[in-house]
DNA sequence: CTGTTAGCGCTTTCAC
DNA sequence: GTGAAAGCGCTAACAG
């Protein structure tokens, strides 16, 4: 009826006695430090395994004294999503401080490979861990690998560099996110047939390109009655997005769906709204799916202008990045299920 | 360019010196222990506040020696959702063990108020914290309050007892979950008009009742073309659910939507499927929204039988319950944003 | 009411 | 290669 999940209460000392060595030697083996004869290593490892010994993290943390330093390398522009991540890191201040963890924010032009790479190189040696919103570019990849080689733990955040040797990626699968957007647009349009517009920042951005890919995939295979128009590139700017979309809406009166891949949401909403004023009833309305829950998209969802937002929880991403860096630094296993970032579908009634 | 989030490096000793008292006195003040003159308390509190001092959790944890014991009181039946929660607790074994935390599972008939209350009473004094899947009943409420009075930290899990003095609820807002289900059914049905069926376990269960309430609310106000049929009570059993639903589908050929509030999903899907065999094209199909991602609902989503599942992440709930109990026991603040359980909309393309 | 002191279970010198 | 010993920053007796 009652089942215990964690029986261990042994200490390093017990293991030392059992293996017939001293505390220091067990510690060396535990951390794969050199200077122990191979068969001594085996004896100790056996004793550890036999008792499924878990060192007490609190004791380890206390003994090492030195506080850990982590750096977050983030885009310098006024991106609301990134600001949310920073805000959530700020909310963790007390938690971090109680664990003697130091987190520093470093702003960089992440769209400039050379600048980003330089920022990363500059961190070498000074930090136990680095989280970076990365651009997938050879020089960035090289900078990441250099950090890893220097012993720094590296996680990519929001945007990955899969070809690098980063230890972990904290973010969503953007192809699946695009597919999800596609399925939503298709299903919410219902029986109607017509055209679907896509507004992206740039098809050169890896995450945008992946989302578009996933979106088109679903459209092509599952919603043959809907035809997707060429992608508009609004550079994540409101004005430009509005102009491009307004022109498109004028040219194609039969647009029934819209996927906004990146930012520029304000402009997109404006263009849509202007069109709605000239149109007829509710069923003429365009299904509008975008990304991320911000003050603006929240309002648009409540007003019924936007139908759904695909979201990656910025608070979760911030905390997951810290926890993963900490686990890596401590040599603890990562709770992968916990750190996986989900693709959230947010509609008016489940707004967080 | 680089901004630090956690500067503190002081220790208890520093505070003691600054306040002109001993270590022990600072410790007493820090934990609101009695036996300190009021103005000494003030002096110490000032020193703490002035330096925004954060005691080192690792040191505190290590010094107290005694391991913490938590109990999870869960339903005894073969409920897949509860089994998932238990499985995720199992995955945390190493994490728990490295922190010297003991988690015990206690199975009880949670639908029997007296049995549940007795189980809770039996825990008194033995545990630092208790997580319980609770039934909202006076005797259960009393048992919870007794535990709280005895100094045990209590969180309700999945199902709340708001009238009790439990410290925290880890679970979703079920009214909002029902509203979300309603919005999904309504939007996915599209232009069609017709009837909507509801299958629940029992309207006597608080969470089911709340979900139905939210669902009806949205239906009434936003989808006037859809009329909701009286709730079928399948007692979360497959056979009973199937029979009831099959009969209803036979009687109303114009059913276009279905909300399955609880379990019994297998039976619901069977009834739907049998009907589909006799029906015509895809557009005749019934929009089917249910709860929770299990092996079964996952399959149904992939097959297109189910259109969406409203889900509360069981892994998140398990970990949140542990973290909240731990924070409460340590007297640490709770990261409320982190511990809040979201209402997930899961469709085929964002299956976790 | 307040202070002194002996650890908690590790990590880290420094000797051997 | 290996061991002994001095802490890390708290908590919890026990004295005063």
XYZ file of C-alpha atoms (C1' of nucleotides) in Angstrom:
736
model
C 0.000 0.000 0.000
C 2.794 2.408 0.799
C 5.814 2.243 -1.443
C 8.996 4.229 -0.958
C 10.702 5.794 -3.940
C 14.077 6.764 -2.447
C 15.747 4.504 0.122
C 19.389 5.684 -0.069
C 20.994 7.145 3.037
C 24.600 6.187 2.600
C 27.451 8.665 2.555
C 30.791 8.892 0.838
C 32.358 7.577 3.988
C 30.349 4.365 3.842
C 31.451 3.791 0.282
C 35.048 4.512 1.247
C 34.935 1.940 4.025
C 33.259 -0.634 1.833
C 35.844 -0.161 -0.919
C 38.703 -0.046 1.551
C 39.921 3.381 0.445
C 39.764 6.936 1.729
C 37.192 9.638 1.219
C 39.433 11.494 -1.214
C 39.783 8.501 -3.479
C 36.061 7.934 -3.696
C 35.665 11.582 -4.566
C 38.254 11.247 -7.318
C 36.488 8.285 -8.832
C 33.110 9.930 -8.496
C 34.304 12.825 -10.636
C 36.477 10.880 -13.029
C 39.540 12.700 -11.852
C 42.914 11.223 -12.793
C 45.436 9.720 -10.452
C 43.730 6.538 -9.339
C 44.884 3.052 -10.214
C 42.440 1.358 -12.629
C 41.520 -1.481 -10.339
C 41.017 0.881 -7.427
C 38.609 2.725 -9.690
C 36.775 -0.503 -10.314
C 36.545 -1.386 -6.629
C 35.102 2.013 -5.848
C 32.713 2.047 -8.776
C 31.458 -1.348 -7.740
C 30.763 -0.185 -4.232
C 28.945 2.855 -5.587
C 26.848 0.805 -7.976
C 26.159 -1.964 -5.473
C 24.595 0.545 -3.105
C 23.186 2.747 -5.853
C 24.848 5.546 -3.973
C 23.772 9.122 -4.700
C 26.039 11.859 -3.386
C 24.191 14.499 -1.430
C 23.960 17.533 -3.746
C 23.608 19.966 -0.878
C 26.836 18.808 0.686
C 28.665 18.914 -2.620
C 27.349 22.357 -3.369
C 28.371 23.652 0.013
C 31.823 22.164 -0.083
C 32.882 23.605 -3.388
C 32.426 27.155 -2.118
C 32.961 28.896 -5.433
C 29.692 30.260 -6.852
C 28.754 29.245 -10.375
C 28.534 31.794 -13.169
C 26.198 31.514 -16.108
C 25.871 33.907 -19.045
C 22.780 34.456 -21.187
C 23.641 35.844 -24.603
C 20.507 37.489 -25.973
C 19.496 39.671 -28.942
C 19.977 43.366 -28.298
C 16.857 44.646 -30.115
C 13.495 45.343 -28.439
C 12.025 41.895 -29.037
C 9.078 41.357 -26.670
C 9.589 37.624 -26.524
C 13.210 37.990 -25.454
C 12.210 40.635 -22.942
C 9.812 38.125 -21.429
C 12.590 35.600 -21.050
C 14.732 38.197 -19.307
C 11.852 39.170 -17.049
C 11.359 35.562 -15.959
C 15.038 35.233 -15.223
C 14.659 38.306 -13.058
C 11.833 36.635 -11.158
C 14.203 33.828 -10.262
C 16.623 36.193 -8.544
C 15.919 34.937 -5.030
C 16.031 31.327 -6.137
C 19.359 31.855 -7.868
C 20.785 33.772 -4.997
C 19.834 31.092 -2.471
C 21.890 28.680 -4.561
C 24.781 31.067 -5.076
C 24.242 31.102 -8.817
C 25.241 34.135 -10.830
C 23.413 34.829 -14.056
C 24.529 37.627 -16.330
C 22.738 38.971 -19.366
C 24.837 39.829 -22.371
C 23.210 41.700 -25.229
C 24.500 41.173 -28.752
C 23.414 41.602 -32.300
C 22.567 37.962 -32.840
C 21.757 38.557 -36.473
C 25.356 39.448 -37.152
C 27.325 36.194 -37.108
C 30.678 37.838 -36.542
C 29.431 39.915 -33.619
C 27.739 36.958 -32.023
C 30.770 34.750 -32.452
C 32.989 37.437 -30.958
C 30.686 37.796 -27.950
C 30.858 34.077 -27.365
C 34.619 33.883 -27.725
C 34.944 36.649 -25.166
C 33.248 34.495 -22.550
C 35.766 31.706 -22.702
C 37.021 30.576 -19.344
C 34.963 32.980 -17.277
C 31.726 31.046 -17.093
C 30.564 27.623 -16.014
C 27.697 27.772 -18.469
C 26.393 29.797 -21.386
C 22.897 29.991 -22.858
C 22.737 31.574 -26.267
C 20.024 32.564 -28.721
C 22.043 31.437 -31.660
C 22.205 31.986 -35.370
C 23.102 28.938 -37.381
C 26.313 30.087 -39.047
C 29.766 28.501 -39.342
C 31.540 31.106 -37.235
C 28.922 30.830 -34.510
C 29.176 27.086 -34.602
C 32.950 27.329 -34.211
C 32.621 29.712 -31.268
C 30.214 27.343 -29.540
C 32.519 24.398 -30.075
C 35.437 26.376 -28.644
C 33.464 27.081 -25.498
C 32.541 23.437 -25.166
C 36.164 22.418 -25.604
C 37.153 24.844 -22.872
C 34.838 23.002 -20.496
C 31.970 25.477 -20.524
C 28.468 23.994 -20.660
C 26.492 25.422 -23.578
C 22.790 25.377 -24.314
C 21.170 26.975 -27.322
C 17.973 28.827 -26.535
C 14.920 29.311 -28.795
C 17.034 28.972 -31.912
C 19.339 26.005 -32.316
C 22.677 25.256 -33.970
C 22.255 21.540 -34.426
C 25.578 21.159 -36.204
C 27.482 22.416 -33.154
C 28.440 20.325 -30.155
C 26.218 22.328 -27.764
C 25.120 20.179 -24.839
C 21.428 20.885 -25.098
C 18.774 22.804 -27.043
C 16.023 24.525 -25.102
C 13.262 25.387 -27.538
C 10.531 23.992 -29.727
C 10.528 21.931 -32.898
C 9.679 24.661 -35.379
C 8.585 22.332 -38.158
C 6.011 20.809 -35.842
C 4.976 24.306 -34.790
C 4.350 25.211 -38.431
C 2.378 22.020 -38.931
C 0.290 22.834 -35.914
C -0.421 26.288 -37.304
C -1.396 24.745 -40.615
C -3.765 22.271 -39.044
C -5.405 25.037 -37.052
C -5.894 27.326 -40.022
C -7.230 24.462 -42.093
C -9.605 23.182 -39.463
C -10.864 26.586 -38.383
C -11.541 27.688 -41.959
C -13.962 24.789 -42.116
C -15.765 23.901 -45.326
C -14.860 27.093 -47.112
C -12.336 26.993 -49.884
C -10.067 29.877 -50.825
C -6.594 31.249 -50.400
C -4.226 31.377 -47.467
C -1.612 34.082 -46.866
C 1.692 33.758 -45.009
C 3.559 36.689 -43.465
C 7.069 35.952 -42.215
C 10.016 38.017 -41.036
C 12.398 36.477 -43.487
C 12.736 33.089 -45.075
C 16.423 33.314 -44.283
C 15.798 32.832 -40.576
C 16.032 29.190 -39.730
C 13.045 29.092 -37.415
C 10.806 30.986 -39.828
C 11.821 28.788 -42.722
C 11.095 25.665 -40.687
C 7.696 26.894 -39.610
C 6.736 27.729 -43.185
C 7.910 24.336 -44.294
C 5.734 22.579 -41.732
C 2.782 24.790 -42.552
C 2.950 24.108 -46.267
C 3.376 20.421 -45.647
C 0.036 20.196 -43.857
C -1.710 22.486 -46.292
C -0.625 20.486 -49.280
C -1.535 17.097 -47.909
C -4.648 17.792 -45.911
C -6.388 20.860 -47.180
C -6.465 20.649 -50.951
C -9.283 23.196 -51.099
C -6.984 25.872 -49.748
C -4.241 27.331 -51.876
C -1.274 28.978 -50.238
C -0.080 32.290 -51.642
C 3.626 33.213 -51.875
C 5.211 34.193 -48.563
C 5.309 37.897 -47.726
C 8.529 38.991 -46.017
C 7.713 41.719 -43.534
C 11.099 41.712 -41.760
C 9.190 41.518 -38.486
C 8.302 45.196 -38.957
C 4.766 46.446 -38.412
C 4.575 48.972 -41.236
C 6.067 46.803 -43.878
C 3.936 43.819 -42.874
C 0.816 45.937 -42.986
C 1.525 47.347 -46.436
C 2.355 44.015 -47.987
C -0.624 42.278 -46.488
C -3.047 45.081 -47.320
C -2.034 44.909 -50.946
C -2.419 41.136 -50.976
C -5.838 41.245 -49.368
C -6.914 43.778 -51.980
C -5.749 41.590 -54.805
C -7.300 38.376 -53.472
C -10.782 38.878 -52.062
C -11.027 35.150 -51.398
C -8.366 34.946 -48.705
C -9.824 32.880 -45.854
C -6.748 32.152 -43.756
C -3.605 33.882 -42.571
C -0.462 32.603 -40.867
C 1.813 35.155 -39.262
C 5.093 33.358 -38.726
C 7.054 35.937 -36.749
C 6.570 39.393 -35.288
C 5.056 42.472 -36.957
C 1.749 41.371 -35.516
C 0.503 44.903 -34.999
C 0.752 45.640 -38.723
C -0.818 42.355 -39.730
C -3.788 42.963 -37.447
C -4.210 46.460 -38.810
C -4.308 45.304 -42.415
C -6.804 42.597 -41.540
C -8.983 44.951 -39.607
C -9.135 47.529 -42.398
C -10.286 44.812 -44.719
C -12.920 43.593 -42.299
C -14.493 47.036 -42.235
C -15.204 46.770 -45.913
C -16.458 43.191 -45.754
C -19.752 41.613 -44.807
C -20.611 39.123 -42.050
C -18.635 37.035 -39.612
C -18.266 34.091 -41.907
C -16.342 36.274 -44.296
C -13.720 36.732 -41.645
C -10.194 35.533 -42.116
C -8.840 32.840 -39.788
C -5.707 34.327 -38.223
C -3.076 32.215 -36.510
C 0.217 33.614 -35.204
C 2.957 33.010 -32.673
C 3.620 33.819 -29.033
C 1.491 35.244 -26.267
C 2.388 38.888 -25.754
C 0.336 41.819 -24.507
C -0.707 42.437 -28.093
C -1.585 38.919 -29.180
C -3.426 38.444 -25.895
C -5.620 41.436 -26.753
C -6.168 40.252 -30.298
C -7.201 36.802 -29.072
C -9.683 38.298 -26.621
C -11.113 40.531 -29.344
C -11.517 37.597 -31.662
C -9.202 39.140 -34.261
C -6.690 36.363 -33.759
C -7.983 32.810 -33.529
C -4.996 31.036 -32.048
C -1.404 31.652 -31.042
C 1.263 28.992 -31.206
C 3.375 29.590 -28.160
C 6.551 28.487 -26.507
C 6.364 29.346 -22.836
C 9.096 31.941 -22.227
C 9.101 31.383 -18.472
C 9.603 27.694 -19.012
C 12.418 28.347 -21.454
C 14.195 30.660 -19.047
C 13.951 28.247 -16.137
C 14.753 25.206 -18.230
C 17.919 26.867 -19.525
C 19.075 27.608 -15.982
C 18.193 24.152 -14.685
C 19.890 22.411 -17.586
C 23.057 24.467 -17.187
C 23.061 23.730 -13.484
C 22.516 20.015 -13.962
C 25.260 19.909 -16.589
C 27.631 21.808 -14.333
C 26.914 19.493 -11.414
C 27.084 16.402 -13.545
C 23.522 15.546 -12.604
C 21.208 13.874 -15.113
C 18.757 16.135 -16.945
C 15.034 15.512 -16.466
C 14.427 15.530 -20.192
C 10.667 15.346 -19.918
C 10.718 18.386 -17.673
C 13.030 20.429 -19.852
C 11.319 19.701 -23.136
C 9.569 22.813 -24.437
C 6.089 22.110 -25.688
C 4.242 23.679 -28.545
C 1.331 25.376 -26.847
C -1.876 26.165 -28.666
C -3.364 29.200 -27.013
C -6.906 30.312 -27.763
C -9.051 32.802 -25.964
C -10.274 30.426 -23.295
C -6.961 28.930 -22.268
C -4.947 32.114 -22.235
C -2.342 31.721 -19.491
C 25.952 45.337 -21.579
C 26.448 42.719 -18.902
C 24.081 42.865 -15.986
C 24.308 40.646 -12.922
C 21.155 39.208 -11.434
C 22.424 37.869 -8.103
C 25.110 39.757 -6.197
C 24.676 38.346 -2.663
C 27.558 36.477 -1.066
C 27.016 37.234 2.594
C 26.643 34.565 5.247
C 24.727 34.264 8.475
C 27.891 35.220 10.298
C 28.096 38.542 8.490
C 24.539 39.340 9.468
C 25.255 38.320 13.045
C 28.221 40.656 13.226
C 26.328 43.512 11.625
C 23.411 43.108 14.027
C 25.689 42.614 16.995
C 24.273 39.206 17.941
C 25.278 35.569 17.627
C 24.705 33.090 14.841
C 22.012 31.316 16.796
C 19.966 34.452 17.249
C 19.996 35.250 13.549
C 18.897 31.704 12.889
C 16.025 32.107 15.346
C 14.850 35.295 13.714
C 15.229 33.837 10.257
C 12.831 31.034 11.162
C 10.474 33.030 13.335
C 11.359 30.914 16.314
C 10.313 32.251 19.709
C 12.599 33.442 22.468
C 14.051 36.620 21.015
C 13.394 40.106 22.355
C 11.241 42.145 19.923
C 13.799 44.826 19.307
C 16.556 42.277 18.781
C 14.293 40.753 16.182
C 14.008 44.148 14.530
C 17.758 44.746 14.525
C 18.367 41.383 12.913
C 15.569 41.738 10.396
C 16.936 45.110 9.427
C 20.376 43.722 8.830
C 18.886 40.924 6.746
C 16.770 43.281 4.688
C 19.511 45.891 4.304
C 21.749 43.295 2.704
C 18.918 41.416 1.017
C 20.506 38.362 2.566
C 19.539 34.939 1.250
C 20.545 31.962 3.383
C 22.387 29.302 1.427
C 19.850 26.511 0.882
C 22.527 23.884 0.461
C 24.034 24.683 3.839
C 20.636 24.704 5.514
C 19.689 21.441 3.907
C 22.912 19.813 4.952
C 22.786 21.042 8.517
C 19.334 19.758 9.312
C 20.379 16.182 8.690
C 16.946 14.640 8.937
C 15.587 13.638 5.500
C 12.193 15.003 4.520
C 9.245 12.692 4.010
C 6.416 13.386 1.603
C 3.329 11.280 0.987
C 1.271 11.148 -2.190
C -2.279 9.958 -1.552
C -3.654 8.693 -4.856
C -6.737 6.823 -6.141
C -6.385 3.080 -5.939
C -8.175 2.197 -9.200
C -6.436 1.636 -12.549
C -6.729 5.232 -13.734
C -4.215 5.827 -16.547
C -3.811 9.490 -15.737
C -2.911 8.736 -12.134
C -0.554 6.007 -13.264
C 1.231 8.555 -15.400
C 1.687 10.817 -12.413
C 3.157 7.932 -10.449
C 5.438 7.020 -13.326
C 6.814 10.546 -13.490
C 7.435 10.519 -9.762
C 9.383 7.324 -10.323
C 11.519 9.061 -12.946
C 12.522 11.599 -10.340
C 13.969 8.916 -8.059
C 17.598 9.951 -8.534
C 16.759 13.618 -8.181
C 14.873 12.956 -4.978
C 17.525 10.715 -3.604
C 20.292 13.250 -4.250
C 18.300 15.643 -2.079
C 17.504 13.090 0.586
C 13.781 13.383 -0.070
C 11.499 10.451 0.599
C 8.324 10.159 -1.384
C 5.809 7.469 -0.569
C 2.743 6.520 -2.560
C -0.387 5.730 -0.623
C -3.329 4.225 -2.483
C -6.842 4.920 -1.256
C -10.368 4.856 -2.486
C -10.583 8.585 -3.064
C -14.229 8.354 -4.046
C -15.099 7.220 -0.539
C -14.902 10.303 1.685
C -14.582 8.337 4.915
C -11.780 6.148 3.595
C -9.900 9.109 2.194
C -10.291 11.089 5.391
C -9.070 8.123 7.423
C -6.018 7.722 5.187
C -5.172 11.359 5.682
C -5.654 11.262 9.428
C -3.318 8.288 9.624
C -0.477 10.378 8.183
C -0.530 12.952 10.913
C 2.869 13.721 12.372
C 4.809 11.318 10.177
C 5.263 13.494 7.117
C 6.633 16.904 6.272
C 4.280 17.193 3.341
C 1.272 15.502 1.784
C -0.064 15.714 -1.774
C -3.584 14.418 -2.164
C -6.000 13.840 -5.014
C -8.915 15.030 -2.999
C -12.660 14.745 -2.982
C -14.479 17.876 -1.901
C -16.334 16.596 1.140
C -16.653 17.910 4.695
C -14.794 15.043 6.321
C -11.964 15.298 3.821
C -11.795 19.017 4.377
C -11.560 18.424 8.116
C -8.791 15.859 7.690
C -6.809 18.278 5.535
C -7.206 21.049 8.054
C -6.049 18.751 10.840
C -2.874 17.957 8.918
C -2.248 21.630 8.325
C -2.748 22.381 11.991
C -0.242 19.673 12.857
C 2.353 21.511 10.773
C 2.249 19.280 7.708
C 2.353 21.052 4.355
C -0.587 20.022 2.185
C -1.177 20.415 -1.520
C -4.232 19.191 -3.363
C -3.462 17.560 -6.665
C -5.636 17.506 -9.819
C -8.809 17.893 -7.790
C -9.067 20.707 -5.256
C -10.779 21.282 -1.921
C -10.933 25.061 -2.048
C -12.798 25.318 1.240
C -9.940 23.666 3.129
C -6.824 25.430 4.337
C -4.510 23.432 2.036
C -1.398 25.437 1.214
C -1.564 25.043 -2.534
C -3.546 23.518 -5.391
C -1.634 21.863 -8.216
C -4.036 21.439 -11.100
C -6.010 23.218 -13.750
C -8.992 25.535 -13.675
C -11.647 23.076 -14.787
C -14.206 25.691 -15.760
C -11.702 27.234 -18.135
C -10.886 23.752 -19.421
C -14.564 23.193 -20.202
C -14.776 26.550 -21.933
C -11.753 25.660 -24.009
C -13.377 22.395 -25.013
C -16.535 24.269 -25.944
C -14.706 26.793 -28.075
C -12.879 23.999 -29.870
C -15.999 21.989 -30.612
C -17.806 25.104 -31.774
C -15.015 26.359 -33.971
C -14.154 22.987 -35.458
C -17.771 22.226 -36.312
C -17.656 25.306 -38.490
C -20.735 26.574 -40.303
C -22.789 23.476 -39.683
C -25.627 23.594 -37.224
C -26.826 20.609 -35.213
C -26.628 18.936 -31.842
C -23.785 18.400 -29.421
C -23.465 15.460 -27.028
C -21.688 15.379 -23.672
C -20.423 12.204 -22.007
C -19.212 12.578 -18.421
C -18.271 10.217 -15.625
C -20.672 11.737 -13.184
C -22.015 15.205 -12.624
C -21.345 14.625 -8.949
C -17.596 14.882 -9.451
C -16.507 18.421 -8.921
C -14.104 18.580 -11.839
C -16.570 17.042 -14.265
C -19.320 19.374 -13.146
C -17.061 22.376 -13.575
C -15.965 21.334 -17.040
C -19.558 20.863 -18.148
C -20.453 24.233 -16.721
C -17.701 25.953 -18.698
C -18.584 24.048 -21.835
C -22.243 25.003 -21.695
C -21.358 28.583 -20.985
C -19.455 28.936 -24.243
C -22.012 26.961 -26.216
C -24.880 29.117 -25.045
C -23.226 32.435 -25.658
C -21.189 31.829 -28.764
C -22.636 29.016 -30.767
C -26.382 29.527 -30.913
C -26.642 27.213 -33.910
C -25.559 24.269 -31.806
C -27.885 22.763 -29.235
C -26.443 20.783 -26.352
C -28.129 17.484 -25.464
C -28.551 16.321 -21.848
C -25.359 14.960 -20.278
C -24.803 11.192 -20.449
C -23.280 9.731 -17.300
C -20.978 6.885 -18.251
C -19.290 6.519 -14.844
C -15.956 6.596 -16.661
C -16.685 3.039 -17.828
C -16.129 2.024 -21.447
C -19.133 -0.250 -21.905
C -21.638 1.998 -20.293
C -20.362 5.038 -22.159
C -20.548 3.194 -25.448
C -24.098 2.001 -24.935
C -25.428 5.350 -23.863
C -23.725 7.210 -26.663
C -24.676 4.678 -29.328
C -28.295 5.040 -28.378
C -28.071 8.830 -28.463
C -26.354 8.861 -31.854
C -29.109 6.633 -33.182
C -31.805 8.934 -31.919
C -30.188 12.143 -33.184
C -28.716 11.805 -36.652
C -27.795 15.501 -36.605
C -25.146 15.284 -33.874
C -22.115 17.218 -35.086
C -20.067 17.534 -31.931
C -19.109 15.483 -28.899
C -17.400 16.376 -25.637
C -16.055 13.549 -23.544
C -15.494 15.030 -20.100
C -13.770 12.158 -18.308
C -12.549 8.662 -19.035
C -14.402 5.847 -20.803
C -12.778 7.085 -23.998
C -12.502 3.639 -25.501
C -16.262 3.168 -25.389
C -16.970 6.626 -26.722
C -14.673 6.080 -29.676
C -16.286 2.740 -30.398
C -19.782 4.176 -30.485
C -18.634 6.992 -32.750
C -16.831 4.654 -35.053
C -19.783 2.333 -35.456
C -21.863 5.267 -36.447
C -19.301 6.540 -38.916
C -19.441 3.235 -40.764
C -23.048 3.849 -41.574
C -22.599 7.515 -42.477
C -21.480 9.302 -45.626
C -18.519 11.650 -46.239
C -15.980 13.355 -44.059
C -18.038 16.461 -43.478
C -20.653 14.331 -41.811
C -18.147 13.399 -39.198
C -18.601 14.324 -35.579
C -16.109 16.707 -33.971
C -14.746 14.864 -30.939
C -12.958 16.635 -28.101
C -11.857 14.896 -24.907
C -9.366 15.091 -22.065
C -5.812 13.943 -21.385
C -3.101 12.473 -23.563
C -2.887 8.747 -22.938
C -1.800 5.904 -25.178
C -5.400 5.643 -26.335
C -6.182 9.292 -26.972
C -2.831 9.641 -28.705
C -3.839 6.922 -31.116
C -7.275 8.412 -31.663
C -5.758 11.819 -32.402
C -3.355 10.329 -34.927
C -6.188 8.436 -36.602
C -8.292 11.571 -36.813
C -11.044 10.057 -34.700
C -10.413 12.592 -31.968
C -9.875 16.196 -32.970
C -8.359 17.608 -29.819
C -7.507 16.633 -26.264
C -7.548 19.087 -23.400
C -4.635 18.088 -21.287
C -3.000 18.805 -17.984
C 0.601 17.682 -18.156
C 0.921 14.829 -15.624
C 4.703 15.086 -15.461
C 4.437 18.750 -14.690
C 1.850 18.079 -12.021
C 3.999 15.441 -10.357
C 7.099 17.632 -10.301
C 5.207 20.747 -9.331
C 3.669 18.956 -6.360
C 7.095 17.842 -5.153
C 8.694 21.235 -5.701
C 5.860 23.062 -3.978
C 5.979 20.748 -0.970
C 9.734 21.186 -0.788
C 9.553 24.963 -1.044
C 6.844 25.052 1.605
C 8.856 22.811 3.894
C 11.969 24.924 3.454
C 10.064 28.159 3.816
C 11.205 29.212 0.366
C 8.926 31.254 -1.888
C 7.017 29.346 -4.572
C 7.689 30.218 -8.209
C 4.004 30.539 -8.937
C 4.430 31.016 -12.647
C 6.446 27.799 -12.780
C 4.025 25.774 -10.708
C 0.860 26.886 -12.442
C -0.606 24.042 -14.466
C -1.676 25.109 -17.921
C -4.593 23.931 -19.966
C -2.931 22.340 -22.958
C -4.705 21.945 -26.255
C -3.256 18.911 -27.931
C -3.967 18.155 -31.558
C -2.289 15.702 -33.838
C 0.586 17.944 -34.812
C 1.620 19.096 -31.361
C 1.366 15.774 -29.618
C 4.027 15.750 -26.920
C 16.583 35.576 26.203
C 21.216 34.771 24.059
C 25.721 32.600 22.917
C 28.944 28.493 22.116
C 29.877 24.537 19.861
C 29.687 20.261 17.398
C 28.612 18.461 13.400
C 25.858 17.612 8.421
C 28.543 15.153 3.801
C 31.111 16.621 0.718
C 35.591 19.110 -1.790
C 40.133 20.505 -1.622
C 44.548 21.331 -0.317
C 48.698 19.318 1.287
C 51.406 15.436 2.925
C 53.093 11.046 2.432
C 48.515 6.902 -6.023
C 46.497 7.649 -1.813
C 45.163 9.557 2.743
C 44.402 13.081 6.552
C 42.360 17.086 7.805
C 40.417 21.659 7.390
C 36.600 23.849 6.174
C 31.917 25.321 3.282
C 27.342 27.954 5.902
C 24.030 26.517 8.235
C 21.082 23.940 12.390
C 20.414 22.101 16.848
C 21.620 20.938 21.166
C 23.188 22.670 25.374
C 24.981 26.283 28.512
C 24.667 30.297 30.583
